Amino acid sequence: MQTMDSNSQQPDKECNEMDGVVYKETEKSQKTCCSKLKMFIMALSFAYFAKALSGSYMKSSLTQIERRFDLSSFKVGLVDGGFEIGNLLLIITVSHFGARMHRPRLIGIGCLLMAIGSFLTGVPHFFMGRYNYETSVKTMENITNGILPCLAVQNQTTIDHTSTKSTYSANSDCDRHSSSNMWVYVFLGNVLRGIGETPVVPLGISYIDDFAKAENSAFYISCLHTITLLGPMCGFLLGSLCAKLYVDIGFVNADSVTITPKDARWVGAWWLGFLVSSVVMLLSSIAFWFFPKSLPKQGEENKIKNSHELFKENSSVPSNIPAEKLSGIVKGFIPSLRKLLGTAPYFLLLCMCILHFNYFIGLITFKAKYMEQHFGQSASKANFLIGIIQLPVVSAGIFTGGLIMKKYKLSVVGAAQLSFGASLVGYVFLISQMGITCDNSNVAGLTVTYDGKPQLSYSETTLLSQCNNDCACSLKQWDPVCAYNGITYVSPCLAGCKYSSGAGKSTVYHNCTCVASAPLLSRNSSAILGQCPRKKECSVSFIVYMVITTIGAFINSVGGTPGYMVIIRCISPELKSLAVGLQNLVIRTLGGIPAPVYFGALIDTTCLKWGIKKCGGKGACRLYNIEAYSCLEGIALIGHLQRAQGLLRRRRIGVNFKRELAKRQGT
């Protein structure tokens, strides 16, 4: 009996041991699968950080690129839109076909292309000559006095002859100089960076949503976007650092530079940040080559009965499932696209995203420039404040939105209401900031007369006055000087200055006839290099502007994650990658590409004084009409709100929206 009992207990013991092995194997596999998903989220977060770093640095350096290549705001907007153009070329193809391929490896290839694009963007600096900013007076370090800005009329015959020869020589050199079109390489590098970014967003989001629990997906994506916003913060901080450094750092004596970072001619080391971001992008591509094509669904690992089935589940290509043919994928594209656009909630949200993104991209592209022109801030300080204050607030807002969805378990309808409400309140704050600005700088002949009376002029003829008629002054050049009467003059010559003392940044111009003839109180008739500083009231206005924009940015960003999840949840699971890709395609086509271009074209219409290129012709703008500049952004925002209101008034779409959301919520 004992023998029989021992024999009967033996199978039970073996079964128990086998069950323990299977349980341990399954538990170990569950931890491995979860860790792989979390590692993928970490790798994708770093890739998001890297691409956001590169993109935000491009935004922060647009002012420097504009001045270095003597571009108008219109062309700068075109250069910035190159990223969206590159993304547009492949977004639909990658989103549809990429979902059926090895998504992590495609993301790795995209990161590698972005690294090459960032490197190509910064390369033109090494093939261009030294940066020679425009100036009407050539000073030398060994000359401390005797420079004559204002030349007598009788001496102009010789001077005009010399000027003509030099102009002819400059034009001849310009025809042979390739740097005049080097901005095209910056554009092409941005296009390549956009091509590389194509698989990162749609394939990364769909990979997480496919293998994560439904209740964890929104939280993971909000964490992803929160970490991503560290990239723009670091990008703008890097832009602030590079903007402080002179463009030819290491090759030019800093004492010989007569301009400061607040000068409209200053160009920072814009190229340096692109090389840094290229290295970061290259590092982010490495991890994706080691992830599998697919993972078990989070929370469903216990369904695996034994280690053999577990191995089959984790294999990248299951042996019992035939590979999907390419022809079948191509034939299914058009029906999938038709079904996607026929979903009323998705179509309505897509239209709203276009309007939102259209204004947002135009605003962020020229935000640093807005702060420079309206409040007299340097490019370095503007980028620093954007990176250290506003972007962390946006990051906190996106994280808060995801946290609210997870805590209160919002339905699709609740998420849509939260997203729309936050965006509406955020727009109210954006509208209110348009009235906060400073007065135009007092520039003789442009914003005020030589008598100090307010007068706006877009004509160069108003730069001439009786006080400088005896001087032979160029009306094209921009070399501002600040007089003790608080008025800025376009050049020492136009100020009527007879001679100067000192050298470099310490140059002082004396006996300026226009300063002496002004009816404003002044200590003397001298002037120093640079524009006059803004009034103290402008500093207070700038603080109020930063507070309002920061609060508005936080409220607006709270609705980011809920709105994103509505788009994902209101469509069929098999269409998620295509939906995200189509959304990126449309908002880039109708928002990302045209917005910087037409915003830049509108800004160009407010220019009061254009610079001149090395070869002649119109260069970068030096002075804007602040009042008109501010009104343009306000009009653009109100126009977008009116179009959004028109969409919401369409009752048929609204009814279908609620009906479709209720249907998706029920399923």
XYZ file of C-alpha atoms in Angstrom:
667
model
C 0.000 0.000 0.000
C 2.776 2.334 0.842
C 4.369 1.593 -2.488
C 1.148 2.221 -4.318
C 0.565 5.405 -2.366
C 4.022 6.611 -3.122
C 3.581 5.807 -6.792
C 0.212 7.561 -6.914
C 1.670 10.603 -5.257
C 4.518 10.696 -7.736
C 2.451 11.949 -10.724
C 0.813 14.520 -8.533
C 4.196 15.676 -7.412
C 5.445 15.827 -10.978
C 2.347 17.773 -12.035
C 2.809 20.185 -9.197
C 6.436 20.638 -10.132
C 5.446 21.091 -13.777
C 2.783 23.637 -12.838
C 5.337 25.478 -10.763
C 7.753 25.558 -13.686
C 5.060 26.790 -16.065
C 3.913 29.404 -13.537
C 7.459 30.612 -12.996
C 8.110 30.658 -16.740
C 4.896 32.584 -17.349
C 5.577 35.031 -14.528
C 9.099 35.561 -15.782
C 7.833 36.059 -19.330
C 5.196 38.514 -18.113
C 7.846 40.613 -16.390
C 10.058 40.423 -19.492
C 7.265 41.513 -21.822
C 6.244 44.374 -19.530
C 9.864 45.471 -19.204
C 10.276 45.394 -22.983
C 7.233 47.606 -23.443
C 8.483 50.039 -20.819
C 11.942 49.999 -22.372
C 10.348 50.785 -25.731
C 8.480 53.702 -24.133
C 11.773 54.956 -22.689
C 13.532 54.636 -26.056
C 10.654 56.336 -27.834
C 10.651 59.106 -25.234
C 14.334 59.726 -25.923
C 13.644 59.771 -29.664
C 10.792 62.224 -29.082
C 13.122 64.305 -26.927
C 15.807 64.303 -29.619
C 13.473 65.259 -32.465
C 11.847 67.947 -30.318
C 15.299 69.272 -29.401
C 16.240 69.564 -33.060
C 12.907 71.092 -34.091
C 12.774 73.643 -31.291
C 16.374 74.641 -31.917
C 15.415 75.355 -35.518
C 12.635 77.635 -34.234
C 14.990 79.392 -31.833
C 17.640 80.019 -34.498
C 15.351 81.369 -37.230
C 16.241 84.960 -36.360
C 19.950 84.140 -36.637
C 19.431 82.325 -39.961
C 17.401 85.260 -41.260
C 20.216 87.703 -40.537
C 23.082 85.440 -41.590
C 21.614 84.688 -45.007
C 19.868 88.093 -45.402
C 16.421 86.565 -45.797
C 12.976 88.050 -45.459
C 10.489 86.596 -42.962
C 8.688 85.021 -45.932
C 11.762 82.992 -46.928
C 12.515 82.129 -43.319
C 8.984 80.747 -43.037
C 9.626 78.706 -46.181
C 12.835 77.294 -44.678
C 10.993 76.387 -41.494
C 8.204 74.779 -43.518
C 10.740 72.462 -45.167
C 10.352 70.082 -42.242
C 6.631 69.756 -42.885
C 7.258 69.308 -46.620
C 9.621 66.395 -45.941
C 7.154 64.874 -43.514
C 4.376 65.254 -46.054
C 6.208 63.185 -48.665
C 5.997 59.880 -46.783
C 3.629 60.217 -43.824
C 0.641 58.395 -45.333
C 2.747 55.643 -46.901
C 4.723 54.985 -43.727
C 1.635 55.150 -41.501
C -0.299 52.618 -43.582
C 2.409 50.192 -44.682
C 4.640 50.686 -41.659
C 2.020 49.233 -39.300
C 2.500 45.879 -41.063
C 6.290 46.003 -41.003
C 8.937 46.051 -38.283
C 7.929 49.297 -36.573
C 10.860 49.707 -34.150
C 13.420 49.361 -36.937
C 11.573 51.863 -39.109
C 11.696 54.304 -36.201
C 15.444 53.697 -35.891
C 15.935 54.456 -39.599
C 13.925 57.652 -39.191
C 16.088 58.825 -36.286
C 19.206 58.200 -38.369
C 17.825 60.308 -41.227
C 16.988 63.106 -38.811
C 20.581 63.066 -37.551
C 21.872 63.449 -41.113
C 19.375 66.249 -41.787
C 20.428 68.212 -38.692
C 24.081 67.860 -39.669
C 23.352 69.061 -43.209
C 21.532 72.113 -41.830
C 24.591 73.328 -39.919
C 27.190 72.477 -42.563
C 26.775 75.663 -44.735
C 28.522 77.707 -42.038
C 31.838 76.019 -42.841
C 31.586 76.882 -46.541
C 30.732 80.544 -46.058
C 33.103 83.392 -45.425
C 33.260 85.510 -42.308
C 30.104 87.387 -41.392
C 30.435 91.057 -42.353
C 27.547 93.050 -40.922
C 26.569 96.266 -42.626
C 27.996 99.489 -41.239
C 28.316 102.980 -42.643
C 31.599 103.693 -40.882
C 34.657 101.457 -40.976
C 36.531 101.736 -37.694
C 39.971 100.379 -36.908
C 41.415 99.498 -33.543
C 44.466 101.757 -33.932
C 42.364 104.837 -34.761
C 40.887 106.661 -31.782
C 39.641 109.882 -33.378
C 39.319 111.762 -36.630
C 36.704 109.523 -38.298
C 34.322 111.748 -40.261
C 30.832 110.233 -40.522
C 29.354 113.341 -42.130
C 31.209 114.279 -45.330
C 30.990 117.712 -46.925
C 29.223 118.064 -50.271
C 32.325 119.302 -52.044
C 34.132 116.064 -51.239
C 31.469 113.788 -52.686
C 32.819 113.508 -56.226
C 35.735 111.401 -55.127
C 33.695 109.451 -52.615
C 30.929 108.631 -55.103
C 33.525 107.429 -57.620
C 35.082 105.135 -55.033
C 31.671 103.905 -53.923
C 30.729 103.031 -57.509
C 33.912 101.043 -58.002
C 33.468 99.185 -54.764
C 29.839 98.405 -55.594
C 30.814 97.062 -59.027
C 33.563 94.975 -57.460
C 31.157 93.621 -54.814
C 28.616 92.640 -57.445
C 31.288 90.862 -59.473
C 32.462 88.939 -56.430
C 28.875 88.165 -55.536
C 28.265 86.438 -58.858
C 31.100 84.051 -58.069
C 30.298 83.680 -54.404
C 28.209 80.608 -53.603
C 27.161 81.732 -50.104
C 24.325 83.858 -51.481
C 22.254 80.695 -52.011
C 23.622 78.577 -49.184
C 20.320 78.891 -47.341
C 18.999 76.258 -49.768
C 21.101 73.643 -47.959
C 19.503 74.676 -44.679
C 16.139 74.126 -46.351
C 17.151 70.705 -47.719
C 18.494 69.627 -44.339
C 15.189 70.564 -42.760
C 13.342 68.582 -45.446
C 15.475 65.498 -44.733
C 14.803 65.899 -41.030
C 11.083 65.932 -41.789
C 11.385 62.732 -43.821
C 13.162 61.041 -40.932
C 10.507 62.106 -38.436
C 7.757 60.415 -40.471
C 7.718 56.941 -38.822
C 8.446 58.088 -35.277
C 5.055 59.475 -34.228
C 2.422 57.223 -35.873
C 4.308 53.952 -35.528
C 5.476 54.675 -32.003
C 2.001 55.619 -30.754
C 0.334 52.644 -32.433
C 2.992 50.249 -31.051
C 2.278 51.408 -27.494
C -1.490 51.404 -27.936
C -1.448 47.896 -29.453
C 0.452 46.236 -26.612
C -0.547 48.313 -23.558
C -3.709 48.005 -21.506
C -6.509 50.327 -22.588
C -6.528 52.118 -19.230
C -2.735 52.550 -19.307
C -2.440 53.710 -22.907
C -3.554 57.296 -22.257
C -1.241 57.568 -19.256
C 1.732 56.183 -21.211
C 1.116 58.608 -24.078
C 0.759 61.566 -21.695
C 4.051 60.559 -20.027
C 5.590 60.275 -23.488
C 4.471 63.765 -24.446
C 5.521 65.149 -21.071
C 9.056 63.834 -21.453
C 9.005 65.027 -25.045
C 8.536 68.623 -23.930
C 11.906 68.479 -22.227
C 13.271 68.498 -25.779
C 11.849 71.910 -26.738
C 12.943 73.272 -23.363
C 16.521 72.101 -23.927
C 16.325 73.191 -27.567
C 15.413 76.768 -26.691
C 18.007 76.845 -23.904
C 20.602 75.627 -26.394
C 19.390 78.315 -28.785
C 19.790 80.898 -26.018
C 23.364 79.803 -25.382
C 24.322 79.780 -29.069
C 22.684 83.173 -29.655
C 25.047 84.703 -27.093
C 28.085 83.453 -28.980
C 29.185 85.376 -32.055
C 28.712 83.446 -35.296
C 32.446 83.319 -36.074
C 33.475 82.406 -32.540
C 37.117 81.412 -32.356
C 37.991 83.126 -35.643
C 37.156 86.770 -34.887
C 38.456 88.978 -32.104
C 35.479 89.794 -29.875
C 36.830 93.316 -29.237
C 36.593 94.146 -32.931
C 32.832 93.446 -32.999
C 30.985 96.737 -32.581
C 27.474 95.273 -32.203
C 25.780 93.643 -29.207
C 23.327 90.701 -28.995
C 20.451 93.212 -28.869
C 21.440 94.704 -32.211
C 19.311 93.848 -35.247
C 22.498 92.835 -37.098
C 23.776 90.393 -34.465
C 24.159 86.762 -35.565
C 24.874 84.076 -33.010
C 26.549 80.698 -33.483
C 23.419 79.203 -35.071
C 25.326 76.305 -36.648
C 26.640 74.900 -33.370
C 23.274 73.717 -32.054
C 22.518 71.731 -35.202
C 25.712 69.718 -34.762
C 24.797 69.001 -31.147
C 21.261 67.909 -32.045
C 22.662 65.687 -34.813
C 24.718 63.735 -32.268
C 21.700 63.373 -29.947
C 19.529 62.090 -32.798
C 22.200 59.565 -33.774
C 22.284 58.174 -30.226
C 18.488 57.887 -30.091
C 18.403 55.596 -33.135
C 20.515 52.815 -31.604
C 18.010 51.225 -29.191
C 15.260 50.578 -31.758
C 17.311 47.980 -33.618
C 16.986 45.579 -30.641
C 13.192 45.547 -30.122
C 10.975 42.743 -31.505
C 8.353 43.290 -34.153
C 5.504 42.581 -31.710
C 4.808 41.940 -28.022
C 2.022 40.159 -26.123
C -0.855 42.402 -25.078
C -0.256 43.796 -21.613
C -2.350 41.855 -19.077
C -2.954 38.838 -21.330
C 0.279 36.972 -20.607
C -1.482 34.527 -18.202
C -3.371 33.003 -21.101
C -0.166 31.276 -22.133
C -0.292 27.679 -20.949
C 3.299 26.634 -21.140
C 6.731 27.796 -22.112
C 6.429 26.306 -25.598
C 3.312 28.374 -26.351
C 5.014 31.365 -24.794
C 7.916 30.959 -27.195
C 5.553 30.770 -30.156
C 3.676 33.851 -28.959
C 6.868 35.892 -28.741
C 8.282 34.776 -32.081
C 8.496 37.667 -34.563
C 6.994 35.667 -37.455
C 4.411 33.044 -36.391
C 4.692 29.888 -38.491
C 0.926 29.314 -38.752
C 0.091 32.817 -40.043
C 0.915 33.473 -43.698
C 2.680 36.712 -44.515
C 0.390 39.410 -45.857
C 1.078 40.139 -49.474
C 1.984 43.631 -50.581
C -0.742 43.668 -53.213
C -3.395 43.032 -50.575
C -2.079 45.902 -48.463
C -2.179 48.276 -51.420
C -5.755 47.279 -52.343
C -6.898 47.835 -48.764
C -5.495 51.349 -48.553
C -8.261 53.231 -50.396
C -11.156 51.485 -48.553
C -9.395 52.142 -45.231
C -8.942 55.798 -46.112
C -12.589 56.110 -47.194
C -13.784 54.474 -43.993
C -11.575 56.730 -41.895
C -12.757 59.979 -43.496
C -16.343 58.750 -43.272
C -16.113 58.690 -39.473
C -17.817 61.961 -38.464
C -16.026 62.479 -35.104
C -12.632 61.949 -36.679
C -13.399 64.339 -39.547
C -14.652 67.080 -37.221
C -11.703 66.735 -34.859
C -9.368 66.777 -37.839
C -10.801 70.134 -38.947
C -10.433 71.521 -35.428
C -6.817 70.319 -35.248
C -6.042 72.095 -38.522
C -7.301 75.415 -37.181
C -5.552 74.971 -33.858
C -2.242 73.867 -35.327
C -2.355 76.530 -38.025
C -2.283 79.361 -35.544
C -0.009 77.580 -33.061
C 2.759 76.883 -35.585
C 2.656 80.440 -36.921
C 2.839 81.826 -33.391
C 5.667 79.625 -32.126
C 7.744 80.124 -35.282
C 8.046 83.871 -34.737
C 7.498 84.008 -30.964
C 11.123 84.831 -30.160
C 11.115 87.458 -32.891
C 7.896 88.911 -31.452
C 9.566 89.303 -28.058
C 12.640 90.880 -29.647
C 10.743 93.440 -31.707
C 7.945 94.324 -29.283
C 9.807 94.391 -25.993
C 13.416 94.995 -27.008
C 14.686 91.627 -25.745
C 17.737 89.940 -27.194
C 17.339 86.666 -29.086
C 19.256 84.901 -26.339
C 16.958 86.129 -23.558
C 13.802 85.451 -25.584
C 14.829 81.841 -26.228
C 15.856 81.405 -22.603
C 12.481 82.574 -21.284
C 10.577 80.364 -23.719
C 12.642 77.346 -22.727
C 12.763 77.863 -18.961
C 9.245 79.190 -18.269
C 6.672 78.521 -20.962
C 7.625 75.049 -22.197
C 7.778 73.448 -18.714
C 4.317 74.887 -18.087
C 3.060 73.294 -21.306
C 4.622 70.004 -20.219
C 2.825 70.212 -16.880
C -0.453 70.946 -18.680
C -0.180 67.901 -20.942
C 0.660 65.672 -17.975
C -2.290 67.115 -16.044
C -4.636 66.303 -18.917
C -3.522 62.669 -18.973
C -3.757 62.446 -15.183
C -7.327 63.789 -15.208
C -8.343 61.174 -17.784
C -6.803 58.355 -15.740
C -8.159 59.495 -12.366
C -11.722 60.232 -13.430
C -11.781 57.548 -16.180
C -13.268 59.961 -18.677
C -15.262 58.548 -21.557
C -14.680 59.610 -25.123
C -17.379 62.294 -24.822
C -15.905 63.571 -21.546
C -12.432 63.733 -23.075
C -13.792 65.695 -26.044
C -15.527 68.173 -23.720
C -12.371 68.638 -21.645
C -10.256 69.194 -24.754
C -12.642 71.714 -26.293
C -13.177 73.636 -23.032
C -9.453 73.934 -22.304
C -8.727 75.125 -25.842
C -11.494 77.740 -25.673
C -10.241 79.220 -22.382
C -6.666 79.129 -23.657
C -7.660 81.110 -26.753
C -9.242 83.774 -24.537
C -5.890 84.298 -22.841
C -4.128 84.412 -26.210
C -6.493 87.129 -27.433
C -5.928 89.200 -24.295
C -2.145 89.178 -24.767
C -2.405 90.945 -28.122
C -3.169 94.247 -26.412
C 0.017 94.112 -24.336
C 2.851 95.708 -26.238
C 5.245 98.647 -26.202
C 5.352 101.764 -28.302
C 7.528 101.977 -31.379
C 11.144 102.944 -30.824
C 11.837 106.602 -31.541
C 13.811 106.377 -34.793
C 14.292 109.643 -36.635
C 12.721 109.609 -40.091
C 10.869 106.313 -39.537
C 8.729 106.436 -36.382
C 9.285 110.090 -35.423
C 10.329 113.205 -37.286
C 13.674 114.845 -36.696
C 11.742 117.247 -34.471
C 10.627 114.350 -32.260
C 6.966 114.270 -33.392
C 5.290 110.841 -33.993
C 5.245 109.878 -37.663
C 5.303 106.487 -39.346
C 7.035 106.274 -42.695
C 7.860 103.369 -44.992
C 9.756 105.640 -47.395
C 13.504 106.204 -47.276
C 13.171 109.834 -48.350
C 11.997 110.824 -44.862
C 15.454 109.907 -43.543
C 16.739 113.142 -45.073
C 16.343 116.448 -43.268
C 17.811 119.937 -43.265
C 20.162 118.960 -40.461
C 21.896 116.311 -42.625
C 21.564 117.875 -46.085
C 25.240 118.811 -46.056
C 26.215 115.161 -45.542
C 26.464 112.504 -48.203
C 24.639 109.705 -46.420
C 23.544 106.305 -47.649
C 19.851 105.683 -47.094
C 20.254 101.923 -47.403
C 22.600 101.070 -44.562
C 21.611 100.448 -40.963
C 24.166 101.499 -38.355
C 22.023 103.045 -35.581
C 23.315 105.453 -32.975
C 21.557 106.634 -29.822
C 21.615 110.317 -28.956
C 21.241 111.738 -25.483
C 17.834 113.136 -26.435
C 16.438 109.587 -26.546
C 16.101 109.421 -30.341
C 17.752 106.727 -32.449
C 19.277 107.765 -35.771
C 19.700 105.254 -38.602
C 23.403 106.074 -38.962
C 25.963 108.562 -37.575
C 25.920 110.279 -40.946
C 22.149 110.802 -40.884
C 22.537 112.167 -37.353
C 24.855 114.807 -38.829
C 27.818 113.842 -36.639
C 31.016 115.637 -37.664
C 33.668 113.469 -36.028
C 34.129 110.590 -33.598
C 36.395 109.459 -30.808
C 37.263 106.060 -29.432
C 37.241 102.739 -31.245
C 35.089 99.625 -31.483
C 32.154 99.488 -29.082
C 33.489 102.568 -27.267
C 33.092 104.842 -30.309
C 31.358 108.134 -29.508
C 30.169 110.570 -32.183
C 30.327 114.294 -31.496
C 28.908 117.555 -32.823
C 25.836 115.898 -34.355
C 23.768 118.653 -35.993
C 20.475 116.714 -35.966
C 20.825 116.036 -32.250
C 21.619 119.686 -31.527
C 18.670 120.959 -33.599
C 16.088 118.666 -31.951
C 13.703 120.606 -29.644
C 14.027 117.913 -26.962
C 16.147 118.424 -23.887
C 19.583 116.846 -24.207
C 22.828 117.075 -22.330
C 24.934 117.411 -25.440
C 24.947 116.740 -29.161
C 26.809 113.425 -28.975
C 25.650 109.905 -29.815
C 26.812 106.368 -29.063
C 26.573 103.115 -31.017
C 23.355 101.099 -30.960
C 19.637 101.745 -30.598
C 18.287 103.621 -27.592
C 16.903 101.343 -24.858
C 13.153 100.986 -24.370
C 11.260 102.909 -21.699
C 10.806 101.471 -18.205
C 7.092 100.979 -18.848
C 8.009 98.452 -21.516
C 9.645 96.195 -18.918
C 6.406 96.118 -16.917
C 4.404 95.290 -20.052
C 6.787 92.452 -20.815
C 6.266 90.903 -17.374
C 2.468 91.082 -17.780
C 2.790 89.553 -21.259
C 4.829 86.609 -19.937
C 2.365 85.936 -17.092
C -0.701 85.899 -19.380
C 0.929 83.782 -22.079
C 2.170 81.280 -19.486
C -1.280 80.823 -17.925
C -2.899 80.541 -21.357
C -0.329 77.981 -22.497
C -0.978 75.791 -19.441
C -4.772 75.813 -19.849
C -4.537 75.176 -23.583
C -2.166 72.230 -23.134
C -4.460 70.503 -20.609
C -6.723 69.548 -23.526
C -3.892 68.093 -25.596
C -3.889 64.482 -24.374
C -7.718 64.145 -24.141
C -8.068 65.427 -27.702
C -5.430 63.010 -28.913
C -7.144 60.072 -27.228
C -10.519 61.023 -28.731
C -9.017 60.717 -32.198
C -7.618 57.278 -31.384
C -10.720 55.923 -29.637
C -13.352 57.097 -32.117
C -12.030 54.897 -34.922
C -11.560 51.189 -35.533
C -8.437 49.643 -33.942
C -6.972 48.580 -37.291
C -7.093 52.183 -38.519
C -5.188 53.766 -35.618
C -1.836 54.090 -37.378
C -3.474 55.439 -40.523
C -5.557 57.897 -38.472
C -2.539 59.304 -36.654
C -0.571 59.489 -39.890
C -3.402 61.181 -41.776
C -3.809 63.668 -38.957
C -0.104 64.548 -39.107
C -0.313 64.785 -42.891
C -3.307 67.122 -42.985
C -2.265 69.466 -40.196
C 1.203 69.745 -41.719
C -0.152 70.312 -45.216
C -2.743 72.917 -44.239
C -1.035 74.222 -41.113
C 2.649 73.457 -40.806
C 3.637 74.426 -44.355
C 1.536 77.526 -45.145
C 1.387 79.035 -41.627
C 5.073 80.097 -41.317
C 5.033 81.318 -44.918
C 1.960 83.528 -44.737
C 2.775 84.683 -41.186
C 6.216 85.682 -42.463
C 4.720 87.437 -45.500
C 2.351 89.397 -43.239
C 5.220 90.349 -40.926
C 7.239 91.603 -43.913
C 4.476 94.105 -44.708
C 5.156 95.847 -41.379
C 8.873 96.383 -42.042
C 9.953 100.042 -41.823
C 13.665 99.613 -42.620
C 15.242 96.839 -44.669
C 18.906 95.926 -44.474
C 21.067 95.486 -47.544
C 22.817 92.362 -48.763
C 26.533 92.155 -49.343
C 25.850 92.101 -53.068
C 23.153 94.761 -52.913
C 19.414 94.274 -52.768
C 16.978 93.860 -49.894
C 18.209 91.806 -46.968
C 16.762 91.129 -43.514
C 14.424 93.633 -41.883
C 15.973 95.840 -39.181
C 12.932 97.684 -37.801
C 9.206 96.871 -37.717
C 6.039 98.837 -37.100
C 5.171 97.312 -33.734
C 1.516 98.365 -33.719
C 0.816 96.803 -37.124
C 2.844 93.699 -36.222
C 0.738 93.110 -33.103
C -2.553 93.644 -34.945
C -1.654 91.030 -37.566
C -1.413 88.228 -34.995
C -4.659 89.308 -33.347
C -6.505 89.324 -36.677
C -5.125 85.869 -37.554
C -6.275 84.426 -34.213
C -9.780 85.904 -34.486
C -10.067 84.530 -38.030
C -9.233 81.014 -36.852
C -11.786 81.249 -34.036
C -14.498 82.352 -36.459
C -13.795 79.416 -38.766
C -13.869 77.013 -35.801
C -17.206 78.467 -34.705
C -18.567 77.939 -38.214
C -17.606 74.263 -38.078
C -19.327 73.757 -34.733
C -22.532 75.379 -36.005
C -22.984 72.660 -38.586
C -25.728 70.766 -36.821
C -25.540 67.691 -38.988
C -21.872 67.128 -38.217
C -22.490 67.844 -34.541
C -25.293 65.270 -34.333
C -23.194 62.680 -36.126
C -20.319 63.515 -33.803
C -22.360 62.736 -30.668
C -23.935 59.659 -32.240
C -20.604 58.241 -33.354
C -18.935 58.942 -30.018
C -21.778 57.209 -28.193
C -21.411 54.231 -30.513
C -17.659 54.018 -29.933
C -18.152 54.414 -26.184
C -20.644 51.545 -26.161
C -18.259 49.240 -27.982
